[in-house]
Coordinates of C-alpha atoms in Angstrom, one line a residue:
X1 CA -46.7 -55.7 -44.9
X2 CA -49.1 -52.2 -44.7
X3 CA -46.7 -51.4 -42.2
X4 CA -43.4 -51.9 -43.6
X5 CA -44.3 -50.2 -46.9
X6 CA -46.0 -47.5 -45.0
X7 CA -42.5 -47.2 -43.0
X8 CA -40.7 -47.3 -46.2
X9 CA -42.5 -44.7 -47.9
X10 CA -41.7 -42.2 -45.1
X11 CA -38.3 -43.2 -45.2
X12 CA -38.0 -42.5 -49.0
X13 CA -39.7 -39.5 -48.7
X14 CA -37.6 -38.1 -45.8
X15 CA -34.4 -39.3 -47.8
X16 CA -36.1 -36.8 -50.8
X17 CA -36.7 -34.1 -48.4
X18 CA -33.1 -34.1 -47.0
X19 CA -31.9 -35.1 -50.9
X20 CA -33.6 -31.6 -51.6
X21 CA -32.8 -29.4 -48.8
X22 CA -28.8 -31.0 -49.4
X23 CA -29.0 -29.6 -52.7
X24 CA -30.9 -26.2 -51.7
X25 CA -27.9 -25.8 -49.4
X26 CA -25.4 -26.9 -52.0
X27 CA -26.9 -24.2 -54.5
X28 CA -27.0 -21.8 -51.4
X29 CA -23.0 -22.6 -50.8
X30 CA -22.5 -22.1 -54.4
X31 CA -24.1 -19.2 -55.0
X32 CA -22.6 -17.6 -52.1
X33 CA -19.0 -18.5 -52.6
X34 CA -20.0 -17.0 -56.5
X35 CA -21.6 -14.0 -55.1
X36 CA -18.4 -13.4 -52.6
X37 CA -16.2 -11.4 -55.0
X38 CA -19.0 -9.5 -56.3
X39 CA -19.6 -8.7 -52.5
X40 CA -16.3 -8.1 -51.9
X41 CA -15.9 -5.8 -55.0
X42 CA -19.0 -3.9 -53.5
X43 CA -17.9 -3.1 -50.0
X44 CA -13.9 -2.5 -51.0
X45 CA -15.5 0.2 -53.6
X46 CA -17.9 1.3 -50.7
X47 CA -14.8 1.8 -48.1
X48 CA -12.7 3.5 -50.4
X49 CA -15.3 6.3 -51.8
X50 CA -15.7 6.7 -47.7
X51 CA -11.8 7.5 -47.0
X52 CA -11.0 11.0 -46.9
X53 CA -8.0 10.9 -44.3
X54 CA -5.1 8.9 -43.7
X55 CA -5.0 7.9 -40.1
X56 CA -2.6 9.1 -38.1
X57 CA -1.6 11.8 -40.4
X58 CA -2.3 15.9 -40.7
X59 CA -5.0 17.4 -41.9
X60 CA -3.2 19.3 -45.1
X61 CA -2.4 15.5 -46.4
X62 CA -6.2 14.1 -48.2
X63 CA -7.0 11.2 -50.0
X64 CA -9.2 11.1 -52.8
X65 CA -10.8 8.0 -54.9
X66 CA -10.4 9.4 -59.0
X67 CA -12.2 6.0 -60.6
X68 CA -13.3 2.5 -59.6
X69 CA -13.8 -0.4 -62.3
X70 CA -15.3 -3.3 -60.5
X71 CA -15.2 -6.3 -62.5
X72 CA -16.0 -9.8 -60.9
X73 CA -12.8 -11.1 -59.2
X74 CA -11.0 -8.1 -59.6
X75 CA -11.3 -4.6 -59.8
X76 CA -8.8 -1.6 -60.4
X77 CA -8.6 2.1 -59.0
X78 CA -6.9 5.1 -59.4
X79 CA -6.8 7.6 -56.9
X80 CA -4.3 10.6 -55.3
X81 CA -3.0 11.8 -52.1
X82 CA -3.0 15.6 -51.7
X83 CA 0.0 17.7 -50.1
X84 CA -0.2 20.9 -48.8
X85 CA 2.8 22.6 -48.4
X86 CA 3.3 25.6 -45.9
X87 CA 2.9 28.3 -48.3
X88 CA -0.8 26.7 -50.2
X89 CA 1.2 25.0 -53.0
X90 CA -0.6 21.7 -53.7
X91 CA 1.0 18.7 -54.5
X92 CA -0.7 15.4 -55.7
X93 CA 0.9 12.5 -55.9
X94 CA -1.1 9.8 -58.2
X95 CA -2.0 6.2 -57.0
X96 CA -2.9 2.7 -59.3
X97 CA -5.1 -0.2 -57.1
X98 CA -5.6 -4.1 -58.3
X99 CA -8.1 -5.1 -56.0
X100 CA -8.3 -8.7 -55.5
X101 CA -11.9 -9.2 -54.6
X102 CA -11.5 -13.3 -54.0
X103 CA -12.3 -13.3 -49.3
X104 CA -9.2 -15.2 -47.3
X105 CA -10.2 -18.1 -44.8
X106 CA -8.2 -15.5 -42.5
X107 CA -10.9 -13.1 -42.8
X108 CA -10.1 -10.8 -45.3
X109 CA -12.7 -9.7 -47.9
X110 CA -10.3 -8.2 -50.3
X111 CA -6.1 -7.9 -51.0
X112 CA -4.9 -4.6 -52.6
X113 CA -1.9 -3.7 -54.4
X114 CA -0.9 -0.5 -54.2
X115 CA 1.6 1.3 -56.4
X116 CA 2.9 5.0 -57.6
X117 CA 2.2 6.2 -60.8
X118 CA 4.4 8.9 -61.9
X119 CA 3.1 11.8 -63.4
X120 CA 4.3 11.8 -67.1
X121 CA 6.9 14.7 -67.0
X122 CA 8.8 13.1 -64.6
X123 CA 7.9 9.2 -65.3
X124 CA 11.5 9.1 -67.4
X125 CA 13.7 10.3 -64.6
X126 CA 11.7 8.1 -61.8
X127 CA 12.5 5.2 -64.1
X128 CA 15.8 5.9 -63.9
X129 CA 16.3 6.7 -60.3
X130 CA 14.5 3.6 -59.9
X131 CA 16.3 1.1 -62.6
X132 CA 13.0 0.6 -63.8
X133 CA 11.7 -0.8 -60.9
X134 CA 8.2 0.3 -59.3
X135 CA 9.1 2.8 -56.5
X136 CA 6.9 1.9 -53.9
X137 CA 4.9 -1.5 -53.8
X138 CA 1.5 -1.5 -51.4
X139 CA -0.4 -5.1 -50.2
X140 CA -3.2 -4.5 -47.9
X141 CA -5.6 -7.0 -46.7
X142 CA -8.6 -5.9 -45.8
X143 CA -10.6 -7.6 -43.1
X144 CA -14.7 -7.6 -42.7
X145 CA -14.4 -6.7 -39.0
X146 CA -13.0 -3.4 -40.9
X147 CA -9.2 -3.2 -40.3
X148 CA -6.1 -3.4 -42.8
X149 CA -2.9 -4.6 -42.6
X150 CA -0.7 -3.1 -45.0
X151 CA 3.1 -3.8 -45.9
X152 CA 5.1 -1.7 -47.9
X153 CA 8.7 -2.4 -49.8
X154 CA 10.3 0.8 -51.4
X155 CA 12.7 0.0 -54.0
X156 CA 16.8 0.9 -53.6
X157 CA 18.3 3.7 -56.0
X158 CA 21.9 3.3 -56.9
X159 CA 22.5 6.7 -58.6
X160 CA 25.9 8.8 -58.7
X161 CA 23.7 11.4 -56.6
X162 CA 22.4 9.2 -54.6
X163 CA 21.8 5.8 -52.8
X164 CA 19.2 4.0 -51.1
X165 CA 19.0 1.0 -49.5
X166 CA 15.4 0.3 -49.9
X167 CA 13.0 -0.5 -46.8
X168 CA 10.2 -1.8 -45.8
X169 CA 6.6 -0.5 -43.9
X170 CA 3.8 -1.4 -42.2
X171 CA 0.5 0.0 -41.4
X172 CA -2.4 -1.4 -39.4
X173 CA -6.0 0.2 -38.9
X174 CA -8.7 -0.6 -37.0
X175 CA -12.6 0.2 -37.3
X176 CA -12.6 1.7 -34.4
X177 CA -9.8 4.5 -35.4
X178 CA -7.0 2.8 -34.1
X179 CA -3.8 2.8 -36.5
X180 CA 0.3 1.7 -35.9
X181 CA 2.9 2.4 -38.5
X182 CA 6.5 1.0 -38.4
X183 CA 9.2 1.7 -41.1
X184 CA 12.8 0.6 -41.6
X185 CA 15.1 2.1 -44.2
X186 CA 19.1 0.9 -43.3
X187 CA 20.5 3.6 -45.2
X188 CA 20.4 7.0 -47.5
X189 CA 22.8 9.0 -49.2
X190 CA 22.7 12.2 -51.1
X191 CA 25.7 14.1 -52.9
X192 CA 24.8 17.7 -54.1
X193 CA 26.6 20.3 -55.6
X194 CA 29.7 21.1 -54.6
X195 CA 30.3 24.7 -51.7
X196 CA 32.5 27.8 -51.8
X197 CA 35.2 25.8 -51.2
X198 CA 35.0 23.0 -53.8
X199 CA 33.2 20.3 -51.2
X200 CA 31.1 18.3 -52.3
X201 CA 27.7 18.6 -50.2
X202 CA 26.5 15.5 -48.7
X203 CA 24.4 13.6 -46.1
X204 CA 24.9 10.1 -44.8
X205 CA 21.8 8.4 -43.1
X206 CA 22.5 4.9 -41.5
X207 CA 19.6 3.2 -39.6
X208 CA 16.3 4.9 -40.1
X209 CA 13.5 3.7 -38.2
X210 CA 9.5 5.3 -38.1
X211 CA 7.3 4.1 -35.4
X212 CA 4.0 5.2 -35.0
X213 CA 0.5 4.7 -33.3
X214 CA -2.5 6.1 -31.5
X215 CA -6.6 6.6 -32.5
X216 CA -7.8 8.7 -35.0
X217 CA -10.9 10.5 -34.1
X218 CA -13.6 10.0 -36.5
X219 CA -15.5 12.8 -36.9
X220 CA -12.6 15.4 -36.5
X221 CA -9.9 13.1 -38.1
X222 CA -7.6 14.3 -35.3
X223 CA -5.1 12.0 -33.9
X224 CA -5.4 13.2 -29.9
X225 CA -4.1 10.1 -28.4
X226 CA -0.6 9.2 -30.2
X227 CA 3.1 9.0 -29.9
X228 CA 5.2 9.1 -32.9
X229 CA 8.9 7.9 -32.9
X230 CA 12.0 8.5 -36.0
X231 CA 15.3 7.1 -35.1
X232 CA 18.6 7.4 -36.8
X233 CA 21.5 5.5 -35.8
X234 CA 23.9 8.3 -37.5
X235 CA 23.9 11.2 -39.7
X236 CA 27.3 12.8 -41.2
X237 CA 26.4 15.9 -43.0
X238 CA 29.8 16.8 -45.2
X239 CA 32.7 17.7 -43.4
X240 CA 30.5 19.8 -41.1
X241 CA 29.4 17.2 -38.5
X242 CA 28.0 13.9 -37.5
X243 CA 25.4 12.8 -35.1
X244 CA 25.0 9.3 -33.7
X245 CA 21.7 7.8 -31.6
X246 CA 19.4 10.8 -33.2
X247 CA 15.7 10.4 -32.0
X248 CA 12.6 12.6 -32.8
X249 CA 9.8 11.6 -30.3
X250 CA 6.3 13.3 -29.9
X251 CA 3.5 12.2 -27.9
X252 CA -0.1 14.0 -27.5
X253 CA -2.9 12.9 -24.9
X254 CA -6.3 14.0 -24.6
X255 CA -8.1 13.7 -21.4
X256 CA -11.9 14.7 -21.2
X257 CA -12.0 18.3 -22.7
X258 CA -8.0 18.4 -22.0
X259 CA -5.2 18.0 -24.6
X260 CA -1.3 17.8 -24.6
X261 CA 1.3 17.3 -27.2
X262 CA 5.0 17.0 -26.5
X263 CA 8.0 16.9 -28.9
X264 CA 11.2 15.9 -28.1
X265 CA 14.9 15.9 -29.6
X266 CA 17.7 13.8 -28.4
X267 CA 21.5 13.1 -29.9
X268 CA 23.5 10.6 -27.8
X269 CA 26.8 11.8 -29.4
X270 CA 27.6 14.6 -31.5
X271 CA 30.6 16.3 -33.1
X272 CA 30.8 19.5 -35.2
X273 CA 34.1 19.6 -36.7
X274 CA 33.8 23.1 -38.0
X275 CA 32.8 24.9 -34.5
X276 CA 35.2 26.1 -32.0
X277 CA 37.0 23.5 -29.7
X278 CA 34.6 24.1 -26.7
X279 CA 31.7 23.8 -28.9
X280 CA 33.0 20.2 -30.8
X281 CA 31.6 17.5 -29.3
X282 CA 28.6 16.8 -27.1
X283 CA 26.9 14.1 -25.5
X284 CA 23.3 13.9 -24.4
X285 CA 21.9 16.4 -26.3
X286 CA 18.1 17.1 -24.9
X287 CA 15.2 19.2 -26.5
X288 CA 12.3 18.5 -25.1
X289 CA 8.7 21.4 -25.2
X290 CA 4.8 20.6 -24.9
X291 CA 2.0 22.7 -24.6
X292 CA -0.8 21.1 -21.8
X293 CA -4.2 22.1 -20.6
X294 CA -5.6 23.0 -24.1
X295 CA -9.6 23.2 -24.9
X296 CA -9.9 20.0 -26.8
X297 CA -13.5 20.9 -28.5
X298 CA -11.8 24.7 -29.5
X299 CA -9.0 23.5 -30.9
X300 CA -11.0 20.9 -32.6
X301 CA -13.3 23.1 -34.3
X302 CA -9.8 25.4 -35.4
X303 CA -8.4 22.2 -37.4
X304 CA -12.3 21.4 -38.5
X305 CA -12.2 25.6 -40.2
X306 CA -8.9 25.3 -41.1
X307 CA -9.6 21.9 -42.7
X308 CA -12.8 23.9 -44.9
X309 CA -11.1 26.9 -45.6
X310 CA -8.2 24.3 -47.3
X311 CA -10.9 22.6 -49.4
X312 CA -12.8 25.6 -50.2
X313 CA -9.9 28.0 -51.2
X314 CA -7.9 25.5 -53.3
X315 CA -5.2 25.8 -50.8
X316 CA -5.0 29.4 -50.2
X317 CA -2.3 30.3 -47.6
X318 CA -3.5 33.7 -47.4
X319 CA -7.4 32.7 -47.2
X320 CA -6.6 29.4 -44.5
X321 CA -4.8 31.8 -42.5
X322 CA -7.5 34.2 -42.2
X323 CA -10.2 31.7 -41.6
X324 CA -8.0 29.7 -39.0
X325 CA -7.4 33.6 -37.6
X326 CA -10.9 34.3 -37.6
X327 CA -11.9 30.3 -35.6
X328 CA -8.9 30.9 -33.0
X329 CA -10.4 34.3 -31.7
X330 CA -13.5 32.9 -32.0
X331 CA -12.8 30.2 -29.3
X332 CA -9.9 32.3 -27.8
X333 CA -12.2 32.7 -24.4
X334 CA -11.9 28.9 -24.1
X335 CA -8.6 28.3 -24.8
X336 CA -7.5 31.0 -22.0
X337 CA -10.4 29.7 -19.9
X338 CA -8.8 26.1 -20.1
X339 CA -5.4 28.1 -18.5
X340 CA -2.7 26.8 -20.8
X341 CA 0.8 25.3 -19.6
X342 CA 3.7 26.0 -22.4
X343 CA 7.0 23.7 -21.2
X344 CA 10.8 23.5 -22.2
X345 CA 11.9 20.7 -20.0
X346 CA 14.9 20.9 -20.6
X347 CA 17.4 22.0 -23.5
X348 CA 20.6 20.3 -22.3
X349 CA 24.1 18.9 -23.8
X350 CA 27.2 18.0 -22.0
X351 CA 30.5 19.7 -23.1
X352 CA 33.9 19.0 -21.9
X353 CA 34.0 21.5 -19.6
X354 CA 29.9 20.6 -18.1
X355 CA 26.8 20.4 -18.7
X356 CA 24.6 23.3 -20.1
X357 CA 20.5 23.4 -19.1
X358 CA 18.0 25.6 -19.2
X359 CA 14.2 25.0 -18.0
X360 CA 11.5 27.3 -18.8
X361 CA 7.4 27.0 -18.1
X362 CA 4.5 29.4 -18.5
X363 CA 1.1 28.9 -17.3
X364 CA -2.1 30.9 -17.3
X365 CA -4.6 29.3 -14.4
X366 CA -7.8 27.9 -15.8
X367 CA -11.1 29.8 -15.2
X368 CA -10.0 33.4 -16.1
X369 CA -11.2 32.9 -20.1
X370 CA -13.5 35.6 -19.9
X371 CA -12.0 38.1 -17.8
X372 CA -8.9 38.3 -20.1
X373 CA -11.2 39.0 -23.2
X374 CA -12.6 41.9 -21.1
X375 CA -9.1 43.0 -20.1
X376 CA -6.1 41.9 -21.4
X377 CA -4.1 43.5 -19.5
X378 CA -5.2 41.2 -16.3
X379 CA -3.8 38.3 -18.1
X380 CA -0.3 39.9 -17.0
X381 CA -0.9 39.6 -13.5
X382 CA -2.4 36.1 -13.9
X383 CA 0.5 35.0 -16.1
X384 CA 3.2 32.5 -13.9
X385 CA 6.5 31.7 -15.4
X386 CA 9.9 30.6 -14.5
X387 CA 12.9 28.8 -15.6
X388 CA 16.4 28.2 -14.6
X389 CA 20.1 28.5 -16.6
X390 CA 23.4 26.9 -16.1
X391 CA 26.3 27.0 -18.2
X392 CA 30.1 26.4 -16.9
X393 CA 32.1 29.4 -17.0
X394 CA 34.5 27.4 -19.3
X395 CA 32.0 27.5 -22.0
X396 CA 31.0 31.2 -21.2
X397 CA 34.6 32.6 -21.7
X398 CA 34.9 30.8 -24.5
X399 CA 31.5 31.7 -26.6
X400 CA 33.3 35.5 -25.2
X401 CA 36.6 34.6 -27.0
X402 CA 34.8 34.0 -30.1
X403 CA 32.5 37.2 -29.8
X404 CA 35.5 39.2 -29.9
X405 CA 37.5 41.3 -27.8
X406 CA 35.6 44.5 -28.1
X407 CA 32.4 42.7 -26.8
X408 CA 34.4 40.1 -24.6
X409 CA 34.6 43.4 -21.9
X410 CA 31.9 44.8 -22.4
X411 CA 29.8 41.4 -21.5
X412 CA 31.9 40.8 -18.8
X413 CA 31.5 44.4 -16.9
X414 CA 27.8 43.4 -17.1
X415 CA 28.3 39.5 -15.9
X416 CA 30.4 40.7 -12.9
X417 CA 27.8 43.6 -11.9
X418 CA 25.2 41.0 -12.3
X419 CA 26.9 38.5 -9.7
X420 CA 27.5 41.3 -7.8
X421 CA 23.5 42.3 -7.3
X422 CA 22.9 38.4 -6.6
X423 CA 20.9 37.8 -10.3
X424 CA 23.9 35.2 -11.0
X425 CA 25.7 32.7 -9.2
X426 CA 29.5 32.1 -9.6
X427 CA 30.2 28.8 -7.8
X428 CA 32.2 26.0 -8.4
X429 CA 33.2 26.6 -11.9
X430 CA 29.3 27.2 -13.2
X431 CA 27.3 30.3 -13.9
X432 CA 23.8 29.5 -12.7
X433 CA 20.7 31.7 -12.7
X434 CA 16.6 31.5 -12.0
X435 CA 13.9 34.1 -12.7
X436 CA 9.9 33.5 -11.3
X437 CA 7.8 36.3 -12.6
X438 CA 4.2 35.9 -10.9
X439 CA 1.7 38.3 -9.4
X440 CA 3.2 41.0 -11.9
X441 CA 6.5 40.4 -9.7
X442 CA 9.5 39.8 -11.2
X443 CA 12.4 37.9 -9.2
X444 CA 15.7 36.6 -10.3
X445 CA 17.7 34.0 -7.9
X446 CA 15.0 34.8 -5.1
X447 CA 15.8 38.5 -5.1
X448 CA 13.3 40.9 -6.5
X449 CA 13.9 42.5 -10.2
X450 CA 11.2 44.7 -11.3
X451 CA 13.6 47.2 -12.0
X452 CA 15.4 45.1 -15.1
X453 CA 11.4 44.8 -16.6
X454 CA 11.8 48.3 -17.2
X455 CA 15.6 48.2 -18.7
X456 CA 13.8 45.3 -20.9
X457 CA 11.0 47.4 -21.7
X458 CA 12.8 50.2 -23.6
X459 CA 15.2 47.4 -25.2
X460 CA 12.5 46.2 -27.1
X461 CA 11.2 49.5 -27.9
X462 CA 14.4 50.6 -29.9

């Protein structure tokens, strides 16, 4: 009997100990679940007094946290995003926040809506653009591995002036700097005032589409590795033209201490009703330049000072340009020492009568930084460039007819004595042409031409 009550006394008081620690846990859970929005309200305040810029976006657009009221499942903010426009005026556009502070099984710690709050001069007519309805509508979720997924629905307008469809957007960050935006708008219209002629001015967007992504760098808040994509399935602009399969690409790359953006234009179809006949239509319209082999620290620290001198002269276009002025000489012996590489490849359209292209590329070599502060004048002889032009002779005689008689001649005594030197080739209906200048040498269609670097000379001198 000692035995079995001795048994069942450790029994009941293991059954108390696990009865306790149950109910320690239980409180634990409790409390933590409690405590979770509180948390949550904590860190989402914590991450947004850290923000400072967007990613993905340029430096002379800043974000800034105005006020954070942190209650226990919910919280609000207010904040604003500044613009800087080209000539240092300062736009800022105002920002409302209900934070949700209540963490997702999925992993988020917090949901934010996100909406634009007019300024109060113009809160009547955004109304009204807007029939009332909140422009643009923000819902991020924010997880605790430190990302966001954002989506974004901007309201349709259907004013006399103009139109808009409405569309939709999404943006994803990651903690480690990563970002992706897409956006889809189906279409815009705008109707303005009316020309010398009694027009009506207008522009007709139809399938817009934004795509975006690459890494922002932390401590420079420089995007070096993105590529950035706006499509337009067609634009009619008036009576004046229309384009169809519009695309405006741009793509930037850094490589150890080396750094390359490119930008590119191309039109699948377009058709300018007001030009002349030859001019009207073209297909496969190409744009494409970059810049390669740039010092990525020096350009870094240029963006860094020009980033300072915005903050610390209110947005000064005069001051910012001095200051960025002052950082580029400053690292100018690195950038020439990295030997830059400026690119058009190509500017091309097809015409009825051919295809027009040109190709153009200048490069300094690397290693010569020094040397061309010392003497610029060496950079000349380092300097290597060339390019190539060809244009049918269709389209030449008719950009002549439309010059004019007088000139019409006069440019073509100077065509024919340049075919007959060898600088221009006539054959097969096109007029073709390439220049190398390298070494100090200047040659045009393989035949040397420093003798036209002199008649170019005094041109520019008159």
């Amino acid at each position: 009997m000692s035995v079995g009550c001795s048994a069942n006394k450790r029994i009941t008081q293991g059954m108390d100990t696990m009865n306790k620690l149950a109910i320690g846990l239980g409180v634990v859970i409790v409390a933590g679940i409690a405590a979770a929005p509180y948390v949550s309200g904590m860190m989402i305040e914590k991450r947004m007094q850290s923000v400072s810029a967007l990613p993905g976006l340029s430096d002379g657009i800043t974000w800034s946290l105005d006020s954070y009221q942190r209650g226990y499942l919910s919280a609000t903010a207010i904040s604003h995003v500044t613009l800087a426009g080209a000539d240092g005026t300062r736009y800022l556009i105002h920002f409302k926040h209900t934070i949700n502070q209540i963490p997702g099984v999925d992993g988020r710690y917090a949901t934010i809506q996100t909406v634009w709050v007019p300024d109060t001069e113009i809160k009547p007519q955004v109304e009204q653009l807007f029939s009332g309805k909140e422009p643009v509508v923000l819902n991020t979720a924010l997880s605790v591995f430190g990302g966001a997924h954002t989506e974004g629905e901007f309201a349709p307008i259907n004013q006399p002036q103009v139109t808009f469809s409405g569309g939709t957007m999404t943006i994803d960050a990651a903690a480690s700097g990563k970002f992706a935006y897409t956006g889809a708008f189906d279409s815009l219209n705008i109707t303005g005032q009316k020309d010398d002629k009694g027009m009506p001015q207008s522009a007709a967007f139809k399938g817009i589409t934004l795509d975006a992504d690459g890494v922002m760098d932390k401590k420079s808040h420089i995007a070096w590795n993105s590529q950035f994509a706006m499509k337009v399935a067609s634009l009619t602009v008036g009576n004046e033209g229309a384009l169809s399969g519009l695309a405006l690409t741009s793509h930037s790359l850094r490589t150890g201490d080396d750094f390359a953006v490119d930008v590119g234009l191309d039109v699948a179809n377009a058709d300018f009703s007001a030009a002349p006949p030859a001019f009207r239509t073209m297909k496969d319209l190409k744009f494409k330049y970059g810049i390669s082999r740039v010092d990525a620290p020096a350009l870094g620290d240029i963006v860094k000072q020009a980033q300072l001198a915005q903050k610390q002269t209110m947005g000064d276009p005069d001051k910012i340009k001095q200051a960025v002025s002052m950082s580029v000489m400053t690292h100018l012996p690195a950038l020439l020492n990295a030997g830059p590489k400026f690119e058009i490849d190509p500017i091309s359209f097809k015409l009825p009568d051919g295809t027009v292209a040109l190709h153009f590329s200048a490069e300094l070599p690397p290693g010569h930084g020094k040397e061309g502060m010392n003497n610029p004048m060496s950079l000349l002889n380092l300097l290597d460039m060339k390019g190539d032009f060809s244009v049918p002779e269709a389209v030449y005689q008719a950009a002549q007819t439309e010059a004019g008689p007088d000139r019409q001649a006069v440019n073509e005594q100077q065509l024919q004595q340049m075919v007959q030197k060898g600088y221009i080739t006539q054959s097969n209906g096109m007029l073709s042409t390439n220049f190398a200048f390298k070494a100090g040498q200047l040659t045009i269609n393989g035949l040397p031409a420093n003798d036209l670097l002199g008649v170019m000379a005094a041109m520019s001198a008159r």
